XYZ file of C-alpha atoms in Angstrom:
693
model
C -8.816 -9.946 7.912
C -5.592 -12.207 7.206
C -2.104 -11.161 5.542
C -2.452 -13.405 2.859
C 0.439 -13.953 0.428
C 3.936 -14.121 0.832
C 5.591 -10.711 0.910
C 4.714 -9.103 4.253
C 5.444 -5.410 4.919
C 6.975 -4.984 7.803
C 8.172 -1.862 9.379
C 11.964 -1.390 8.304
C 14.842 -1.658 10.708
C 15.742 1.303 12.533
C 18.210 2.926 10.468
C 15.491 2.863 7.922
C 13.026 4.821 10.099
C 16.033 6.898 11.750
C 16.660 7.898 7.889
C 13.084 8.722 6.954
C 12.791 10.874 10.395
C 15.814 12.915 9.051
C 14.951 13.074 5.740
C 11.214 14.445 6.931
C 12.737 16.722 8.808
C 15.288 18.180 6.610
C 12.408 19.202 4.393
C 10.881 20.621 6.918
C 13.337 22.648 7.887
C 14.282 23.828 4.485
C 10.748 25.077 3.980
C 11.976 27.175 7.474
C 15.720 28.237 5.454
C 13.126 29.413 3.094
C 11.324 31.691 5.074
C 15.123 32.909 6.983
C 16.325 34.187 3.845
C 13.844 35.602 3.045
C 12.673 37.385 6.157
C 16.593 38.551 6.074
C 16.380 39.644 2.588
C 13.374 41.741 3.640
C 15.402 43.857 6.817
C 12.980 41.835 9.187
C 14.961 40.700 12.410
C 15.183 36.710 12.741
C 15.558 35.866 16.265
C 15.933 32.126 15.763
C 16.232 29.773 13.393
C 16.216 26.297 14.362
C 16.299 22.844 13.000
C 13.710 20.777 15.383
C 11.451 20.893 17.704
C 11.354 20.461 21.126
C 14.268 21.707 24.036
C 17.584 23.105 23.101
C 20.033 20.282 22.069
C 22.799 22.684 21.059
C 22.542 26.419 19.703
C 24.938 29.059 18.698
C 24.498 33.228 18.677
C 26.946 35.474 18.052
C 28.610 37.230 21.033
C 27.671 33.793 23.025
C 29.283 31.214 21.204
C 28.233 27.250 20.259
C 26.979 25.736 23.972
C 24.661 22.752 24.655
C 21.472 24.663 25.772
C 19.966 27.623 24.698
C 22.379 30.870 24.238
C 19.226 32.955 24.864
C 19.332 31.635 28.663
C 22.627 33.360 28.831
C 21.633 36.369 27.221
C 18.813 36.527 30.148
C 21.276 35.981 32.810
C 23.539 38.482 32.007
C 21.088 41.445 30.938
C 17.822 40.253 32.407
C 16.548 40.451 29.236
C 15.835 37.560 26.276
C 17.416 39.182 22.955
C 14.650 39.152 21.058
C 13.213 42.527 24.387
C 16.647 44.171 23.324
C 16.444 46.751 20.897
C 19.597 46.671 17.572
C 21.410 49.163 19.362
C 21.300 47.303 22.421
C 22.210 44.141 20.922
C 25.250 45.626 18.931
C 26.526 47.602 22.117
C 26.643 43.929 24.214
C 27.962 42.437 20.916
C 25.264 39.913 20.852
C 24.346 38.407 17.067
C 21.087 38.829 15.956
C 20.033 35.150 15.484
C 20.257 32.224 17.876
C 20.865 28.768 15.406
C 19.538 25.732 17.040
C 19.257 22.216 17.325
C 16.564 20.877 19.185
C 15.719 17.114 20.404
C 12.821 16.291 18.336
C 14.227 15.656 14.548
C 10.574 16.740 12.846
C 10.500 20.113 11.834
C 11.743 23.576 12.508
C 11.025 27.478 12.688
C 11.803 30.548 12.582
C 10.928 33.403 15.239
C 10.687 36.620 13.533
C 10.025 39.803 15.797
C 6.278 40.790 15.451
C 5.085 37.225 14.052
C 3.785 33.998 15.086
C 1.570 32.230 13.326
C -0.263 30.872 16.253
C -0.594 34.129 18.203
C -2.183 37.491 16.004
C -1.166 39.944 19.178
C 2.450 39.103 18.897
C 3.008 42.712 17.067
C 5.468 44.920 17.592
C 5.999 48.553 16.478
C 9.985 47.712 15.853
C 11.159 49.194 12.533
C 12.766 45.846 11.468
C 9.818 44.004 12.756
C 7.530 41.557 10.287
C 4.599 44.301 10.175
C 6.337 46.612 9.969
C 7.840 46.140 6.612
C 5.753 46.154 3.373
C 3.130 43.787 2.196
C 4.834 42.648 -0.943
C 8.115 41.937 1.148
C 5.775 40.277 4.103
C 4.262 38.269 0.634
C 7.788 36.958 -0.202
C 8.775 35.997 3.504
C 5.537 34.017 3.664
C 5.417 32.029 0.185
C 9.721 31.103 1.068
C 8.968 28.336 2.324
C 6.536 26.799 -0.174
C 9.264 28.455 -2.777
C 11.888 26.501 -1.301
C 9.903 23.531 -0.630
C 9.465 23.333 -4.995
C 13.137 23.940 -5.614
C 13.854 20.769 -3.220
C 11.575 18.729 -5.001
C 12.727 19.712 -8.392
C 16.634 19.070 -7.564
C 15.509 15.772 -5.923
C 13.526 15.219 -8.854
C 16.631 15.854 -10.822
C 19.330 13.984 -8.911
C 16.677 10.720 -9.125
C 16.561 11.176 -12.694
C 20.003 11.315 -13.937
C 20.821 8.411 -11.806
C 17.382 6.536 -12.648
C 15.047 5.002 -10.055
C 13.060 2.042 -10.799
C 9.309 1.558 -10.463
C 6.875 -1.689 -11.239
C 6.421 -1.492 -14.925
C 2.474 -0.693 -16.119
C 2.207 -4.174 -17.302
C -0.909 -6.347 -16.051
C -0.404 -9.108 -14.017
C -3.717 -11.011 -12.429
C -6.884 -9.430 -13.339
C -9.503 -10.158 -10.699
C -12.603 -11.927 -11.783
C -15.620 -9.911 -12.746
C -13.586 -6.531 -11.821
C -13.992 -3.677 -13.860
C -11.177 -4.845 -15.529
C -11.720 -7.826 -16.877
C -15.382 -6.677 -17.913
C -14.073 -3.901 -19.596
C -15.348 -2.597 -22.709
C -13.441 -2.588 -26.111
C -12.944 0.498 -28.142
C -11.319 -1.485 -30.900
C -13.502 -3.646 -33.657
C -13.009 -7.590 -33.373
C -11.192 -7.619 -29.872
C -13.230 -8.994 -26.905
C -14.123 -7.553 -24.172
C -11.758 -7.545 -21.162
C -7.684 -6.312 -19.997
C -5.522 -9.246 -20.082
C -2.430 -10.450 -18.464
C 0.559 -9.140 -20.144
C -1.411 -5.960 -21.238
C 0.695 -3.088 -21.261
C -1.068 0.369 -20.388
C 0.398 3.309 -22.401
C -1.854 5.807 -21.708
C -5.362 6.582 -19.770
C -7.480 9.318 -20.982
C -5.006 11.819 -22.060
C -2.305 10.856 -19.391
C 1.074 9.131 -20.884
C 1.740 5.944 -18.351
C 5.124 5.050 -17.085
C 4.591 3.000 -14.157
C 1.835 0.932 -12.320
C 1.582 3.527 -9.822
C 0.315 6.020 -12.538
C -2.388 3.244 -13.189
C -3.204 3.053 -9.630
C -3.364 7.134 -9.345
C -5.469 7.465 -12.096
C -8.022 5.248 -10.770
C -7.939 6.354 -7.043
C -9.000 9.489 -8.789
C -11.396 8.856 -11.322
C -14.813 10.255 -10.705
C -18.095 8.036 -10.466
C -19.855 7.509 -13.761
C -17.151 9.044 -16.163
C -15.310 5.663 -17.512
C -11.452 5.471 -18.287
C -9.942 5.602 -21.526
C -7.550 3.175 -21.410
C -5.081 2.272 -23.996
C -2.594 -1.335 -23.916
C -0.427 -2.532 -26.117
C -0.728 -6.437 -25.929
C 1.440 -8.933 -27.659
C 0.907 -10.518 -30.679
C -1.092 -6.971 -31.910
C 0.599 -4.462 -33.942
C -1.966 -1.432 -32.637
C -2.718 -0.187 -29.583
C -5.957 -1.401 -27.507
C -8.071 0.598 -26.146
C -11.150 -0.022 -23.645
C -13.523 1.738 -21.578
C -13.488 1.193 -17.845
C -15.550 2.347 -14.536
C -13.725 1.974 -11.698
C -15.227 0.622 -8.208
C -14.413 1.142 -4.725
C -12.553 -1.472 -3.296
C -13.753 -1.556 0.272
C -10.541 -3.137 1.907
C -8.133 -0.925 -0.183
C -10.204 2.369 0.508
C -10.210 3.454 -2.811
C -10.943 3.130 -6.461
C -9.567 0.376 -8.345
C -10.069 -1.558 -11.779
C -8.867 -5.086 -9.992
C -5.248 -5.696 -11.908
C -2.059 -6.349 -9.576
C 1.503 -5.415 -11.852
C 3.273 -8.100 -13.762
C 5.459 -10.332 -11.925
C 9.439 -10.839 -12.967
C 10.603 -14.344 -13.239
C 12.928 -13.311 -9.858
C 11.615 -15.339 -6.704
C 11.581 -12.417 -3.622
C 14.063 -11.945 -1.231
C 11.577 -12.593 1.403
C 12.832 -14.919 4.311
C 8.446 -15.850 4.488
C 9.220 -17.892 1.386
C 10.927 -20.531 2.942
C 8.261 -22.325 4.664
C 6.381 -22.335 1.583
C 9.032 -23.497 -0.313
C 9.720 -26.228 2.014
C 6.868 -28.017 0.142
C 8.518 -27.940 -3.117
C 12.434 -28.155 -2.418
C 15.062 -30.268 -0.746
C 14.700 -28.334 3.190
C 18.255 -27.516 2.699
C 17.635 -25.768 -0.274
C 14.342 -23.640 0.604
C 16.518 -20.896 2.290
C 18.428 -20.701 -0.916
C 15.897 -20.475 -2.889
C 14.556 -16.522 -2.327
C 16.287 -14.288 -4.734
C 16.292 -16.523 -7.245
C 15.721 -16.664 -11.070
C 13.487 -19.240 -13.342
C 15.729 -19.029 -16.830
C 13.467 -21.618 -18.243
C 10.772 -23.654 -18.416
C 10.799 -27.291 -20.475
C 12.309 -25.594 -24.200
C 11.359 -22.076 -23.318
C 13.093 -19.001 -21.963
C 11.761 -17.550 -19.481
C 11.665 -13.508 -18.866
C 8.427 -13.181 -16.416
C 6.418 -15.150 -14.240
C 3.642 -15.209 -17.136
C 5.590 -16.754 -19.505
C 5.819 -19.510 -17.119
C 2.954 -19.522 -16.207
C 2.028 -20.226 -19.470
C 4.439 -23.062 -20.135
C 2.902 -24.649 -17.145
C -0.311 -23.803 -17.989
C 0.339 -25.288 -21.564
C 1.570 -28.534 -19.948
C -1.897 -30.087 -18.656
C -0.424 -31.173 -15.277
C 2.483 -33.386 -17.119
C 6.001 -32.697 -15.480
C 7.956 -29.915 -16.934
C 12.113 -29.324 -16.561
C 12.678 -25.976 -14.888
C 15.721 -24.054 -14.712
C 16.867 -21.661 -12.129
C 19.958 -19.302 -11.940
C 22.651 -18.998 -9.884
C 22.028 -17.480 -6.361
C 22.545 -14.573 -4.548
C 25.470 -16.659 -2.348
C 27.093 -17.699 -5.405
C 25.440 -21.201 -5.188
C 25.174 -22.800 -8.990
C 21.643 -23.065 -11.032
C 19.946 -26.277 -11.229
C 17.191 -27.720 -13.158
C 13.750 -29.604 -11.365
C 10.975 -31.601 -12.535
C 7.754 -29.133 -11.650
C 4.446 -30.289 -12.396
C 1.164 -27.340 -12.091
C -1.174 -26.938 -9.856
C -4.733 -27.712 -10.686
C -7.383 -24.818 -11.215
C -10.433 -25.369 -9.402
C -13.871 -23.678 -9.499
C -14.997 -20.531 -8.535
C -17.759 -21.128 -6.108
C -19.764 -17.518 -6.143
C -21.789 -16.655 -3.158
C -25.582 -16.310 -3.783
C -25.504 -13.987 -0.331
C -24.074 -10.772 0.305
C -20.741 -11.625 2.556
C -19.332 -9.674 5.161
C -17.648 -6.354 4.264
C -13.798 -7.330 3.001
C -14.840 -11.034 3.421
C -14.543 -11.904 -0.639
C -17.825 -13.240 -2.314
C -16.359 -16.432 -3.591
C -14.431 -19.704 -3.355
C -12.301 -22.311 -5.067
C -13.399 -25.793 -4.871
C -15.455 -28.305 -6.611
C -19.317 -28.735 -7.180
C -20.019 -26.621 -4.150
C -17.226 -28.025 -1.982
C -14.546 -25.851 -0.642
C -10.866 -27.312 1.355
C -10.142 -25.971 4.891
C -7.911 -23.593 5.496
C -4.532 -24.094 6.411
C -1.992 -21.026 8.042
C 1.057 -20.678 5.820
C 3.265 -18.265 7.526
C 2.803 -16.160 10.508
C 4.483 -12.848 10.319
C 7.782 -11.781 12.286
C 6.692 -10.237 15.362
C 2.924 -11.718 15.395
C 1.358 -11.147 18.468
C -0.049 -15.137 17.534
C 3.232 -16.772 16.905
C 3.266 -18.264 20.135
C -0.275 -19.886 19.595
C -0.374 -20.314 15.696
C 2.359 -22.192 13.811
C 2.866 -22.416 10.057
C 1.013 -26.384 8.723
C -1.939 -25.203 11.369
C -5.359 -26.485 9.887
C -8.176 -24.563 10.985
C -11.004 -26.911 12.140
C -13.187 -24.163 13.532
C -12.815 -20.300 14.539
C -15.459 -19.016 17.535
C -18.581 -21.110 16.492
C -18.572 -22.057 13.400
C -17.175 -25.496 12.060
C -15.004 -25.993 8.684
C -14.575 -22.223 8.573
C -14.718 -21.672 4.504
C -12.041 -19.199 4.090
C -14.275 -16.117 3.927
C -15.911 -17.063 7.057
C -12.406 -17.385 8.034
C -11.853 -14.025 7.837
C -15.216 -12.880 8.611
C -15.184 -14.066 11.944
C -12.146 -12.106 12.549
C -12.934 -8.804 11.234
C -16.081 -9.438 13.409
C -13.666 -9.324 16.450
C -11.618 -6.634 15.949
C -9.063 -6.238 18.647
C -10.544 -9.177 20.420
C -9.370 -12.538 21.690
C -11.093 -15.352 20.093
C -10.665 -19.393 20.346
C -9.461 -21.556 17.270
C -9.274 -25.158 17.170
C -6.629 -26.026 14.687
C -4.748 -29.224 14.034
C -1.235 -29.297 13.955
C 0.944 -32.418 13.445
C -2.481 -34.596 13.233
C -3.072 -33.628 16.863
C -6.138 -31.104 17.555
C -5.231 -28.195 19.634
C -7.301 -25.512 21.297
C -5.769 -21.565 21.434
C -6.923 -18.277 21.697
C -5.664 -15.821 19.192
C -5.654 -12.599 19.563
C -7.087 -10.252 16.473
C -5.658 -6.476 15.750
C -7.710 -2.944 15.689
C -8.705 -4.263 11.860
C -9.449 -7.754 12.878
C -6.406 -9.607 11.780
C -4.179 -12.094 13.203
C -0.620 -11.295 11.377
C -1.017 -14.524 9.185
C -0.738 -16.077 5.761
C -3.062 -18.346 4.759
C -3.970 -20.523 1.785
C -6.478 -23.634 1.251
C -5.814 -27.259 2.344
C -5.063 -28.791 -0.485
C -3.648 -31.739 0.127
C -6.372 -32.539 3.037
C -8.933 -33.957 1.300
C -11.561 -33.240 4.267
C -14.087 -30.041 3.100
C -15.204 -26.933 4.718
C -18.863 -25.963 5.115
C -20.434 -27.271 1.837
C -22.505 -24.720 -0.163
C -26.067 -25.668 -0.901
C -25.802 -22.750 -3.986
C -23.497 -21.699 -6.020
C -23.635 -19.207 -9.077
C -23.977 -15.315 -8.875
C -26.417 -13.756 -11.144
C -27.997 -16.947 -11.368
C -27.705 -19.066 -8.157
C -28.291 -23.179 -8.857
C -27.923 -25.814 -6.853
C -24.819 -27.848 -6.221
C -25.159 -31.800 -6.952
C -23.248 -32.452 -4.080
C -25.550 -30.345 -1.660
C -28.163 -33.494 -1.611
C -25.538 -35.559 0.366
C -26.016 -32.903 3.049
C -22.228 -33.506 4.235
C -20.998 -32.025 7.759
C -17.767 -29.998 7.693
C -14.712 -31.668 7.975
C -15.865 -34.477 6.163
C -13.395 -36.249 4.058
C -13.610 -37.198 0.528
C -12.579 -41.018 0.354
C -13.738 -41.465 -3.462
C -15.662 -40.741 -6.692
C -16.502 -43.897 -8.197
C -13.942 -46.105 -8.254
C -10.981 -43.752 -7.897
C -9.962 -43.208 -4.347
C -9.549 -39.973 -3.703
C -5.742 -38.366 -1.528
C -6.090 -34.666 -2.154
C -8.064 -32.219 -3.912
C -6.339 -32.848 -6.807
C -7.263 -36.248 -6.929
C -10.551 -35.057 -6.388
C -10.592 -33.012 -9.147
C -9.198 -36.085 -11.123
C -11.647 -38.543 -10.309
C -14.320 -36.273 -10.766
C -13.425 -35.151 -14.365
C -12.864 -38.868 -15.566
C -16.404 -39.713 -14.257
C -18.446 -36.889 -15.759
C -19.442 -37.517 -19.456
C -19.893 -35.470 -22.366
C -23.624 -36.159 -22.854
C -26.231 -34.603 -20.506
C -26.147 -35.786 -16.372
C -23.753 -38.294 -14.895
C -24.734 -40.294 -12.200
C -21.654 -41.418 -10.161
C -20.863 -43.013 -6.377
C -19.823 -41.241 -4.138
C -17.721 -42.252 -0.787
C -17.117 -40.303 2.163
C -16.256 -40.074 6.312
C -17.729 -38.284 8.726
C -15.801 -36.198 11.471
C -17.025 -38.552 14.333
C -15.396 -40.859 15.958
C -14.832 -44.466 14.735
C -16.960 -43.430 11.797
C -17.488 -45.975 9.098
C -17.084 -44.820 4.996
C -20.355 -43.996 3.543
C -21.452 -43.920 0.192
C -23.956 -42.321 -1.984
C -24.956 -41.296 -5.769
C -24.818 -38.370 -7.186
C -25.998 -36.555 -10.708
C -23.476 -34.284 -12.076
C -25.389 -31.929 -14.296
C -24.149 -30.892 -18.005
C -23.361 -27.569 -16.673
C -21.011 -28.742 -14.082
C -19.817 -31.311 -16.338
C -18.391 -28.972 -18.758
C -17.579 -26.750 -16.080
C -15.564 -29.398 -14.753
C -13.813 -30.343 -17.857
C -13.039 -26.846 -18.242
C -10.681 -26.458 -15.537
C -7.078 -25.681 -16.595
C -3.372 -25.223 -15.051
C -1.331 -23.092 -13.393
C 2.497 -22.424 -11.982
C 3.072 -24.120 -8.986
C 5.059 -21.158 -7.542
C 2.337 -18.343 -7.412
C 2.989 -14.769 -9.520
C 2.941 -12.951 -5.482
C 5.934 -15.157 -4.797
C 7.884 -13.025 -7.579
C 9.339 -9.392 -7.849
C 7.358 -7.061 -9.569
C 8.275 -6.712 -13.300
C 10.424 -3.432 -13.077
C 10.883 -0.685 -15.291
C 13.638 2.565 -15.048
C 12.609 5.736 -15.463
C 16.159 7.372 -16.337
C 17.424 10.513 -18.538
C 20.282 8.648 -19.087
C 22.855 10.778 -17.824
C 21.052 14.119 -19.526
C 21.332 16.747 -17.031
C 18.724 18.793 -19.707
C 16.291 16.152 -19.651
C 16.776 14.894 -16.020
C 16.002 18.952 -15.348
C 13.044 18.580 -17.641
C 11.693 15.754 -16.395
C 12.359 17.369 -12.949
C 9.990 20.090 -13.749
C 7.325 18.143 -14.631
C 7.361 15.443 -12.250
C 7.042 18.324 -9.489
C 3.725 20.225 -11.552
C 2.463 16.768 -12.012
C 2.597 15.879 -7.890
C 1.265 19.450 -7.341
C -1.224 19.280 -9.397
C -1.996 15.193 -7.936
C -2.023 16.775 -4.444
C -4.394 19.430 -5.233
C -6.464 16.628 -6.926
C -6.338 14.397 -4.183
C -7.999 17.012 -1.977
C -10.647 17.923 -4.439
C -11.683 14.022 -4.519
C -11.777 13.823 -0.600
C -14.139 16.693 -0.846
C -16.293 14.917 -3.835
C -16.098 10.918 -2.107
C -14.204 9.596 -4.310
C -11.220 9.123 -2.137
C -11.297 8.006 1.240
C -10.312 9.750 4.292
C -8.674 6.586 4.983
C -5.726 6.833 2.768
C -4.625 9.984 4.500
C -1.328 9.653 6.340
C 0.193 11.436 8.775
C 4.164 11.657 10.299
C 4.025 7.516 11.369
C 2.294 6.235 8.189
C 5.108 8.388 6.103
C 7.625 7.234 8.712
C 6.321 3.149 7.996
C 5.734 3.680 3.821
C 9.043 5.465 3.914
C 10.919 2.392 5.879
C 9.773 0.461 2.743
C 10.518 2.981 0.271
C 14.453 2.948 1.731
C 14.862 -0.877 1.193
C 14.401 -0.056 -2.323
C 17.321 1.881 -2.710
C 18.465 5.390 -1.979
C 17.228 6.964 -5.526
C 13.506 5.707 -4.868
C 14.115 7.386 -0.851
C 15.410 10.544 -2.746
C 12.213 10.473 -4.952
C 9.717 9.656 -2.478
C 10.976 12.954 -0.166
C 10.484 14.883 -3.419
C 7.004 13.844 -3.490
C 6.800 14.505 0.288
C 8.852 17.760 -0.345
C 5.557 18.761 -3.003
C 2.560 17.833 -0.443
C 4.331 20.086 2.123
C 4.235 23.147 -0.108
C 0.737 22.649 -1.478
C -0.471 21.360 1.808
C 1.086 24.567 3.682
C -0.253 26.995 0.964
C -3.979 25.982 1.484
C -6.183 28.978 2.354
C -6.241 27.979 5.756
C -5.894 29.822 8.647
C -2.510 29.297 10.791
C -0.619 27.830 7.799
C 0.746 29.819 4.980
C -1.862 29.954 2.440
C -4.233 31.510 4.966
C -1.436 34.326 6.350
C -0.979 35.136 2.514
C -4.727 35.621 2.475
C -4.561 37.834 5.668
C -1.753 40.045 3.423
C -3.861 40.061 0.128
C -6.899 41.404 2.302
C -4.180 44.185 3.531
C -3.265 45.048 -0.037
C -6.770 45.384 -1.412
C -8.417 47.249 2.073
C -5.526 49.164 3.352
C -5.381 47.459 7.008
C -5.047 43.665 7.943
C -8.183 41.904 9.119
C -9.031 43.142 12.590
C -7.274 40.994 15.428
C -10.360 39.287 16.282
C -10.718 37.926 13.105
C -7.549 36.777 12.641
C -7.589 35.344 16.631
C -11.251 33.079 15.445
C -9.506 32.769 12.071
C -6.414 31.020 14.120
C -8.846 28.859 16.355
C -10.756 27.065 13.167
C -7.181 26.518 11.629
C -5.464 24.874 14.655
C -8.871 22.964 14.970
C -8.922 21.905 11.756
C -5.139 20.662 11.550
C -6.025 19.192 15.205
C -8.783 16.933 13.442
C -6.713 16.310 10.148
C -3.626 15.077 13.097
C -6.315 13.019 15.028
C -7.365 11.493 11.681
C -4.362 10.820 10.476
C -2.727 9.867 13.817
C -6.238 6.955 13.953
C -5.327 6.066 10.133
C -1.154 5.210 10.918
């Protein structure tokens, strides 16, 4: 219910939006240009060719010339009829050109107006020798399919250009693996190899398909069919031969698709995201924090670092001891520097014994059934809650839930989409009651994390565990939410790292351990209280097995990249372009099949608004990636336009096949009914995609 992590996707700049709209419009205009060229070749009279939709901004027609507004209006005033109502002889006599070329107000799409043919009106026929209905069925088939052919040619050309220069993608290297996910429990098909795909594995094949980018992995997962496990081949560092695993993707409610529970590996470069400045200020001098994004980690101790995983490996092995970490020069020319850093402790995964709200998660981080409070670490730029919530706020209560756990906080928001929700926060030591408002998906537009520097607790668990739940040892104390932990035995507790260290120090290696526990209840003038708890051997073993992780999380870093390139070879680039176009055609049809089968959610469909939103983020990745993205959209336009649905080119082509075999077109009544069905389907699709957008 919140925007977690430090990298935030925000609608791109106005220039990016305009760029995507123009690119999208260009693809549709090229589609119509295909129809136009084919119509002229077939001898069909093309009365109009428009770029864009809506009112005419400017136009040109032979005999009228260029003018702002429609040339046809001038002809109407002069002759009392529109040009399409005139015969070829009358047009020649008046010195008028056959086609009005127009630029329309809305820079999306375009159309060709042919004599005797209107997609939405089967009654618009003509007996003129140059009308659409008068030429042979074969020529009409060419005209109808020419738009799709033009889109495929456009896609091939764009892919070739992109591959000639090179396009950067996220590498198919595994980063974080979600615990208990399909990837984490993947069955090994290689003798002597333990189950589970690990961070650092490079995925090379899925089934019969080569994997070149991390997107390929996501697509194969999303397109998978239930009860048909994926065969995944990986290269693992330190292993000479590839390893093979069988993975059954699971449907992810938050992403609305089937996934295997992995994220791409991170590079050694901090993301160039201003949202990182706030959390970085807690780790570096405030004057340095705004210059840190974009820097690379070049060394950790005596180890050269090329990826975040390598950095994390060194920090994990340090067992909490300080490590000298070297940073490279900044983008502004600032010199590099080295700083001593300490790894962050890892906490227990406390699994819920009962089902949780959809999308809220089923586990927390904590110790012996206790979890930290929730802290707001950042507010998304432009968020409606920017005036009421601030980075650093600790959530003391949300709605009627005091001391909410992370998942309870999410669940409370998700249960109140588009509504105002009261929240009690602590800011700079002062409690404040605020009224925040969620969006349609139950989000506040904030980033959250655990308040690990605050020794207070969220609502404790009485039972922990998954399939085999067990009582939490501290549950016997019946602690209230927001209780402050003061000491374990003789060791004082200042924060969660010191709490963990005190517990680890207290537990023995043989059997259960009894230790004194000191706390202060969240009431005015409360005195510290003490009690004795018994930590079971199983709990003690888990505490001692806890490790360490890098103090700079992997999601603060840019993904590890790979470049798809033909190396300047035009023949190879052309081959790659054809292969990528065919791959996208198959993928689009496969997506439709999975939508019908239910393994792909309709929530994944996007319309123009969604395409623009995604495109603005694409444009930020570079011009070649934008070209690649438009090539993919061009393939999608081709495939969708040639589906056998009334009103689109595929439906018109079916009518022509009928006419070819039965020597007569379908009846006007049938065409009208089919057109209405087509309009209803297109309208429904528009509503669904607009709602998703």
